Short mmCIF file of N, CA and C in Angstrom, two decimals:
data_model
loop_
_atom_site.label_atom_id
_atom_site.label_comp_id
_atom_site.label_asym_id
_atom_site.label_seq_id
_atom_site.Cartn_x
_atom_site.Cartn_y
_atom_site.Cartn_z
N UNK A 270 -15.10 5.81 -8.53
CA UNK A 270 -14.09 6.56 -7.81
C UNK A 270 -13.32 5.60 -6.89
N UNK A 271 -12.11 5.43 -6.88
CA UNK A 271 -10.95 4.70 -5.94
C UNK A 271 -10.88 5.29 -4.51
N UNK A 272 -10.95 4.88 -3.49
CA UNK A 272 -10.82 5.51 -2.38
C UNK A 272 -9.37 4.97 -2.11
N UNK A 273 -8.41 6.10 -1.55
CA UNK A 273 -7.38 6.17 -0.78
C UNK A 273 -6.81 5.29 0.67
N UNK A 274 -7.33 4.14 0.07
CA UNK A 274 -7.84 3.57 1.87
C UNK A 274 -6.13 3.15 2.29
N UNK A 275 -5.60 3.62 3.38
CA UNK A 275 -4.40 3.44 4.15
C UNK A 275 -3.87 3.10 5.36
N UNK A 276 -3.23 2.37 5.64
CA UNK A 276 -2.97 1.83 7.17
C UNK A 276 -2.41 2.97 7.82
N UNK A 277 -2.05 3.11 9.23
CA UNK A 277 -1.58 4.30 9.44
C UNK A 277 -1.40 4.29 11.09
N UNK A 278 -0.15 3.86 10.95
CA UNK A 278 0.95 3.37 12.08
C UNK A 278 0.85 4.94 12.73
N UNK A 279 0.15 4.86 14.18
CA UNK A 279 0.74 6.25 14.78
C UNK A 279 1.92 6.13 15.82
N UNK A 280 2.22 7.10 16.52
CA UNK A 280 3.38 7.02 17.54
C UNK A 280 2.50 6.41 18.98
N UNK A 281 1.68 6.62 19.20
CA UNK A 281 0.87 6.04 20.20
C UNK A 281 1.26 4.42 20.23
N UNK A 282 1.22 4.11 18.91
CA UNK A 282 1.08 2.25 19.01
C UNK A 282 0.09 2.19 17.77
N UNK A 283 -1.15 3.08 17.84
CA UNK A 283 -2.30 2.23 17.42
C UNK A 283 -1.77 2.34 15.90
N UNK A 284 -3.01 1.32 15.02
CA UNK A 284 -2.98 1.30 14.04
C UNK A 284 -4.29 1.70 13.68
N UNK A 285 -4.34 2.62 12.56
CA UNK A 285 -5.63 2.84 12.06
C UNK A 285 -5.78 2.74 10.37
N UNK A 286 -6.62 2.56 10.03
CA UNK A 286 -7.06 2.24 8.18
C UNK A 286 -8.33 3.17 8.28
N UNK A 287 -7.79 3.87 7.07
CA UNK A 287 -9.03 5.30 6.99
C UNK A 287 -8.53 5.81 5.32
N UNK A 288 -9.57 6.40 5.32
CA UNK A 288 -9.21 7.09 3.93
C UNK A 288 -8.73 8.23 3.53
N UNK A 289 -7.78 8.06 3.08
CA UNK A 289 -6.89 9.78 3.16
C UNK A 289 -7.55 10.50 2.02
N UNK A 290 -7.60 11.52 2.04
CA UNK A 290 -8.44 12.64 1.46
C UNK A 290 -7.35 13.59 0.95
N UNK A 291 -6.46 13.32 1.98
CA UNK A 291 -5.10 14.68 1.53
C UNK A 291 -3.91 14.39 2.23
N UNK A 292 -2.80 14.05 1.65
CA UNK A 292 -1.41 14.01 2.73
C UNK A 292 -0.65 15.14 2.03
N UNK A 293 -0.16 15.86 3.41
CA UNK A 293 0.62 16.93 3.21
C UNK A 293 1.98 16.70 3.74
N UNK A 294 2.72 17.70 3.69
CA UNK A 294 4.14 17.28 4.23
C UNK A 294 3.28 18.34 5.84
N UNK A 295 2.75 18.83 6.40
CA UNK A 295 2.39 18.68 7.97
C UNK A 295 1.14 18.03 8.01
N UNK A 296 0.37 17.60 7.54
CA UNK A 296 -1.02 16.49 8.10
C UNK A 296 -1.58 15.67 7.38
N UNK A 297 -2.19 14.98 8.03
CA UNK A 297 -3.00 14.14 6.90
C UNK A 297 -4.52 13.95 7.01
N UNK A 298 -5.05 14.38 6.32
CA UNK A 298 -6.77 14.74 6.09
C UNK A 298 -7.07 13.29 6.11
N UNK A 299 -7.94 12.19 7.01
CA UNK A 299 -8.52 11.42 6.70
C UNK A 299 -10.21 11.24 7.12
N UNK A 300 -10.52 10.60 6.41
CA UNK A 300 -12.47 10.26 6.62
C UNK A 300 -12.30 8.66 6.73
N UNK A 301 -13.51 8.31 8.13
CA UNK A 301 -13.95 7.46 8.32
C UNK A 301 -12.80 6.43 9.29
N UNK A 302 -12.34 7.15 9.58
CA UNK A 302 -10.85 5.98 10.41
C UNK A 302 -11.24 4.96 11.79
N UNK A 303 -10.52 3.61 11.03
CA UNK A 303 -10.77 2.81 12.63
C UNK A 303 -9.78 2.36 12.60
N UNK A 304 -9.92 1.55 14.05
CA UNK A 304 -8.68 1.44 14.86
C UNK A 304 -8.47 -0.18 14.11
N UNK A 305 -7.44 -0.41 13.90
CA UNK A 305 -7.09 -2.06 14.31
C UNK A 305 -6.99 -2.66 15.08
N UNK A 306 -8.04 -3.73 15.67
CA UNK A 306 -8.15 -4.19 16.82
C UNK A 306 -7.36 -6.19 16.77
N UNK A 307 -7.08 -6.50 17.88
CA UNK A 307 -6.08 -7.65 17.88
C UNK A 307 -6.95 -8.36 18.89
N UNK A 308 -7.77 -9.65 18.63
CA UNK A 308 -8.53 -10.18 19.41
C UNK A 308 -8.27 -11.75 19.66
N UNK A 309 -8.29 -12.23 20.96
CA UNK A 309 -7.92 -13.41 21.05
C UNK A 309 -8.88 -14.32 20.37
N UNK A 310 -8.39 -15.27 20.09
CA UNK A 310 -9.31 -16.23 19.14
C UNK A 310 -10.38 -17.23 19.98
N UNK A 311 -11.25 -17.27 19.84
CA UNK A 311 -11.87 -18.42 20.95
C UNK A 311 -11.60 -19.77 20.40
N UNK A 312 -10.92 -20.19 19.22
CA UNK A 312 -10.70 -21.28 19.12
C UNK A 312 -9.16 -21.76 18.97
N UNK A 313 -8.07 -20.82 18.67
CA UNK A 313 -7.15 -21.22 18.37
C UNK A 313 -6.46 -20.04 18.67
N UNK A 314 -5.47 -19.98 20.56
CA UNK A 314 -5.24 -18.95 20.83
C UNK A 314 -3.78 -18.66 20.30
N UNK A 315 -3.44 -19.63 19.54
CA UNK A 315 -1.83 -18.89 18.47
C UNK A 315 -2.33 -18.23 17.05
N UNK A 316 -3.60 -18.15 17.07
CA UNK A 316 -4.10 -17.02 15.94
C UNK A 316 -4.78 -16.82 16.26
N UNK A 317 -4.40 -15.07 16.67
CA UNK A 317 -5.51 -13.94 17.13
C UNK A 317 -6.55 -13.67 16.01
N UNK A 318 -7.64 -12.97 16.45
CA UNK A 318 -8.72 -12.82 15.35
C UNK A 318 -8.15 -11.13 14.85
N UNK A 319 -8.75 -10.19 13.87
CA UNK A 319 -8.62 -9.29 14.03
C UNK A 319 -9.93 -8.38 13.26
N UNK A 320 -10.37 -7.48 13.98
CA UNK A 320 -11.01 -6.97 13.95
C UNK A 320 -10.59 -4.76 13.90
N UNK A 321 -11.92 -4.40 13.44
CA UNK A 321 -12.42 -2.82 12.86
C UNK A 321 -13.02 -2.11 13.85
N UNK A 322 -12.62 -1.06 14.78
CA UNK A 322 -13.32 -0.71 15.76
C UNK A 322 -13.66 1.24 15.33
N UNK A 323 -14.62 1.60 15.39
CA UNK A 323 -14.46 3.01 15.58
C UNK A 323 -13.01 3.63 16.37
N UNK A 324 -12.80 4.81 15.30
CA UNK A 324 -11.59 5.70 15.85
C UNK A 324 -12.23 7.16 15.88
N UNK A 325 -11.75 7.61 17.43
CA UNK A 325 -12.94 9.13 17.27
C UNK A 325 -13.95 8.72 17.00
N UNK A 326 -14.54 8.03 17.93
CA UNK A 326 -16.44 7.49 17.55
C UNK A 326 -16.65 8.52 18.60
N UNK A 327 -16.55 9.67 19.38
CA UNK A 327 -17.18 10.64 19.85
C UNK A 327 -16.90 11.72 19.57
N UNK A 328 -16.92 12.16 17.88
CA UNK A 328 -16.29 13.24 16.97
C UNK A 328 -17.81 13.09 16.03
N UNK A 329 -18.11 14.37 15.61
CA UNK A 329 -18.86 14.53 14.48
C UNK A 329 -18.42 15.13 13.34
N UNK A 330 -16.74 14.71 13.45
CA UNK A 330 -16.28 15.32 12.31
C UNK A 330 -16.28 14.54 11.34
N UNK A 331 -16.57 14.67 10.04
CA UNK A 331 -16.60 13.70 8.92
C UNK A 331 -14.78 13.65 8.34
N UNK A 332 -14.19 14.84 8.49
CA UNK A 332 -12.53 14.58 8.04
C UNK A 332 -12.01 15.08 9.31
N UNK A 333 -10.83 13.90 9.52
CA UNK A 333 -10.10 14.33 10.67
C UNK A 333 -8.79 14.58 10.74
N UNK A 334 -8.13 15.54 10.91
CA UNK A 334 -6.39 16.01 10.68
C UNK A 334 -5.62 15.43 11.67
N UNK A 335 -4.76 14.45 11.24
CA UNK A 335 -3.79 14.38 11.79
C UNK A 335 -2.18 14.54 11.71
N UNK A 336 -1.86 15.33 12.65
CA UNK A 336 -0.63 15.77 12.85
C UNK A 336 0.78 15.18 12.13
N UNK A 337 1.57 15.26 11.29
CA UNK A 337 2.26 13.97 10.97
C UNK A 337 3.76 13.78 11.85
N UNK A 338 3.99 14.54 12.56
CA UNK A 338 4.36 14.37 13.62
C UNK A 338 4.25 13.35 14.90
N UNK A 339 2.69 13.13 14.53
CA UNK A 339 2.07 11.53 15.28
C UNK A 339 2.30 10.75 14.45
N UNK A 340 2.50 10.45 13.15
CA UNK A 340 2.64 9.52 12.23
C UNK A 340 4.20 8.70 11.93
N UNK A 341 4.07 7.45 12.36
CA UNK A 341 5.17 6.48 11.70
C UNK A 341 5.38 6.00 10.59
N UNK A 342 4.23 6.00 10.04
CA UNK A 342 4.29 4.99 8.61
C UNK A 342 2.61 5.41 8.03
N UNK A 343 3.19 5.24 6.60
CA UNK A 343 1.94 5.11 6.26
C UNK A 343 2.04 4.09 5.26
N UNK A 344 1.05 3.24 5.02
CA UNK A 344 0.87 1.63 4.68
C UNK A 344 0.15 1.23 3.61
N UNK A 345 -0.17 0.45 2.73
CA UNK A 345 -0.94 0.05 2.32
C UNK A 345 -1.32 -1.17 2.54
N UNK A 346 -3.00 -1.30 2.89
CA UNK A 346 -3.55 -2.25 3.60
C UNK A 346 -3.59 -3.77 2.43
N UNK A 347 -3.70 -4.71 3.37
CA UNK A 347 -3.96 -6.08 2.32
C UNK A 347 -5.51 -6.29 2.22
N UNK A 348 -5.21 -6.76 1.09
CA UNK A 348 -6.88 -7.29 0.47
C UNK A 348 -7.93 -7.68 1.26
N UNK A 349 -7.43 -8.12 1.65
CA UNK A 349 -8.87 -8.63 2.76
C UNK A 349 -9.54 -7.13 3.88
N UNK A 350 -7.83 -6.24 3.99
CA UNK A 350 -8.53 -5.40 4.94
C UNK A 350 -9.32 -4.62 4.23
N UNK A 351 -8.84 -3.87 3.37
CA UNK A 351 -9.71 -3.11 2.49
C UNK A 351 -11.26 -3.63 1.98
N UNK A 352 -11.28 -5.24 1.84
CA UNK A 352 -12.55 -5.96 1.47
C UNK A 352 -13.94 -5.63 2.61
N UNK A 353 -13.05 -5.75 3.85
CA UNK A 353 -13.90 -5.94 4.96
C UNK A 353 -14.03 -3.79 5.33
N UNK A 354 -13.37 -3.12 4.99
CA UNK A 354 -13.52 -1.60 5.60
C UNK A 354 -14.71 -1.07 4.51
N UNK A 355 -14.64 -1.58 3.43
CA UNK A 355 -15.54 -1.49 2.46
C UNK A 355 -16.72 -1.81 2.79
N UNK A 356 -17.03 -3.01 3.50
CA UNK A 356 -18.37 -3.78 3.38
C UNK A 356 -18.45 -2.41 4.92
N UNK A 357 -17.88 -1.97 5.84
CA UNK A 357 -18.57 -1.15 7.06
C UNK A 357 -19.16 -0.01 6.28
N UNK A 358 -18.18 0.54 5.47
CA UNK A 358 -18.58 2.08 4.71
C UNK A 358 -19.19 2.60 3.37
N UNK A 359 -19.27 1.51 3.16
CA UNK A 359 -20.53 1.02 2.03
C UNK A 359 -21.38 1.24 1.96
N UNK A 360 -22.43 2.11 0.78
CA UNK A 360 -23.58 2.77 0.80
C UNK A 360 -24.43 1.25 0.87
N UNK A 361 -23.91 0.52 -0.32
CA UNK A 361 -24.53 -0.81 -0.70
C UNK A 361 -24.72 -1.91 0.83
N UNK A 362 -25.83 -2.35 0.62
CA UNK A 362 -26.47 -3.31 1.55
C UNK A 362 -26.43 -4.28 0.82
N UNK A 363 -25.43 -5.52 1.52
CA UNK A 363 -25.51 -6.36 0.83
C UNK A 363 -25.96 -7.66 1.47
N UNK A 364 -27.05 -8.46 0.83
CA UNK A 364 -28.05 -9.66 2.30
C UNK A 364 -27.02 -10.79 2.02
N UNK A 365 -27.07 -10.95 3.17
CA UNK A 365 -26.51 -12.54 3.66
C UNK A 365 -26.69 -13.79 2.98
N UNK A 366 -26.48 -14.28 1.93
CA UNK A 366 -26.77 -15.72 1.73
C UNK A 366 -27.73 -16.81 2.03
N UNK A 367 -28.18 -16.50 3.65
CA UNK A 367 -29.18 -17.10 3.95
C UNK A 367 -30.77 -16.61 3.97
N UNK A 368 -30.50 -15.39 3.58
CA UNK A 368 -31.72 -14.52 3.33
C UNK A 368 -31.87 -14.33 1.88
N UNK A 369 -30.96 -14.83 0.98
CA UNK A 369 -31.55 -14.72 -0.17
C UNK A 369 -32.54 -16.04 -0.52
N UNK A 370 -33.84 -15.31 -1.43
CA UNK A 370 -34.60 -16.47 -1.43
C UNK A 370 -34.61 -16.64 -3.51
N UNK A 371 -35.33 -17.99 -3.19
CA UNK A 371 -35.34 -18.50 -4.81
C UNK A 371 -36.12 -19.15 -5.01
N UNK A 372 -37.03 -19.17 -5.94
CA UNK A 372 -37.88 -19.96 -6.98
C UNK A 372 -37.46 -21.25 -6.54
N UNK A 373 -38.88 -21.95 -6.28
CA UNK A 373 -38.48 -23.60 -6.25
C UNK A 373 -39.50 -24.32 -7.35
#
């Protein structure tokens, strides 16, 4: 199954990437949404880092409606973002490289 995964410019400013479930011409049904976060780099402060933060992390709603009235744009994310929203919401556990072990 393909998930719907979409950027999603609100009028606030923020940016969020979540998975739309349903766009209507008044809302848009999404699951699992975080914020886009813009972080200074500790090594090279003319490239910010960027990072995935909970959106509505004090909601127990699994789909959340938003108004499209709050909505500027809706986006499609680049490869890498989708790579990395995947590895948060991912049933699959996947070990680190340094924990995999091997026959010597």
């Amino acid at each position: 199954m393909t998930k719907n995964i979409k950027l999603i410019k609100l009028i606030t400013g923020e940016q969020i990437m979540a998975e739309v479930a349903e766009n209507t011409s008044i809302a848009l049904k999404v699951s699992n949404p975080t914020l886009i976060v813009v972080l200074p780099s500790k090594n090279n402060s003319q490239q910010p880092s960027i990072g995935l933060a909970p959106w509505a992390e004090f909601s127990d709603d699994k789909e959340i409606s938003i108004d499209k009235l709050h909505v500027i744009a809706i986006m499609n994310p680049i490869k890498d973002f989708i790579e990395q929203y995947n590895r948060i919401f991912s049933k699959i556990i996947t070990p680190s490289p340094s924990a995999l072990i091997f026959p010597t």
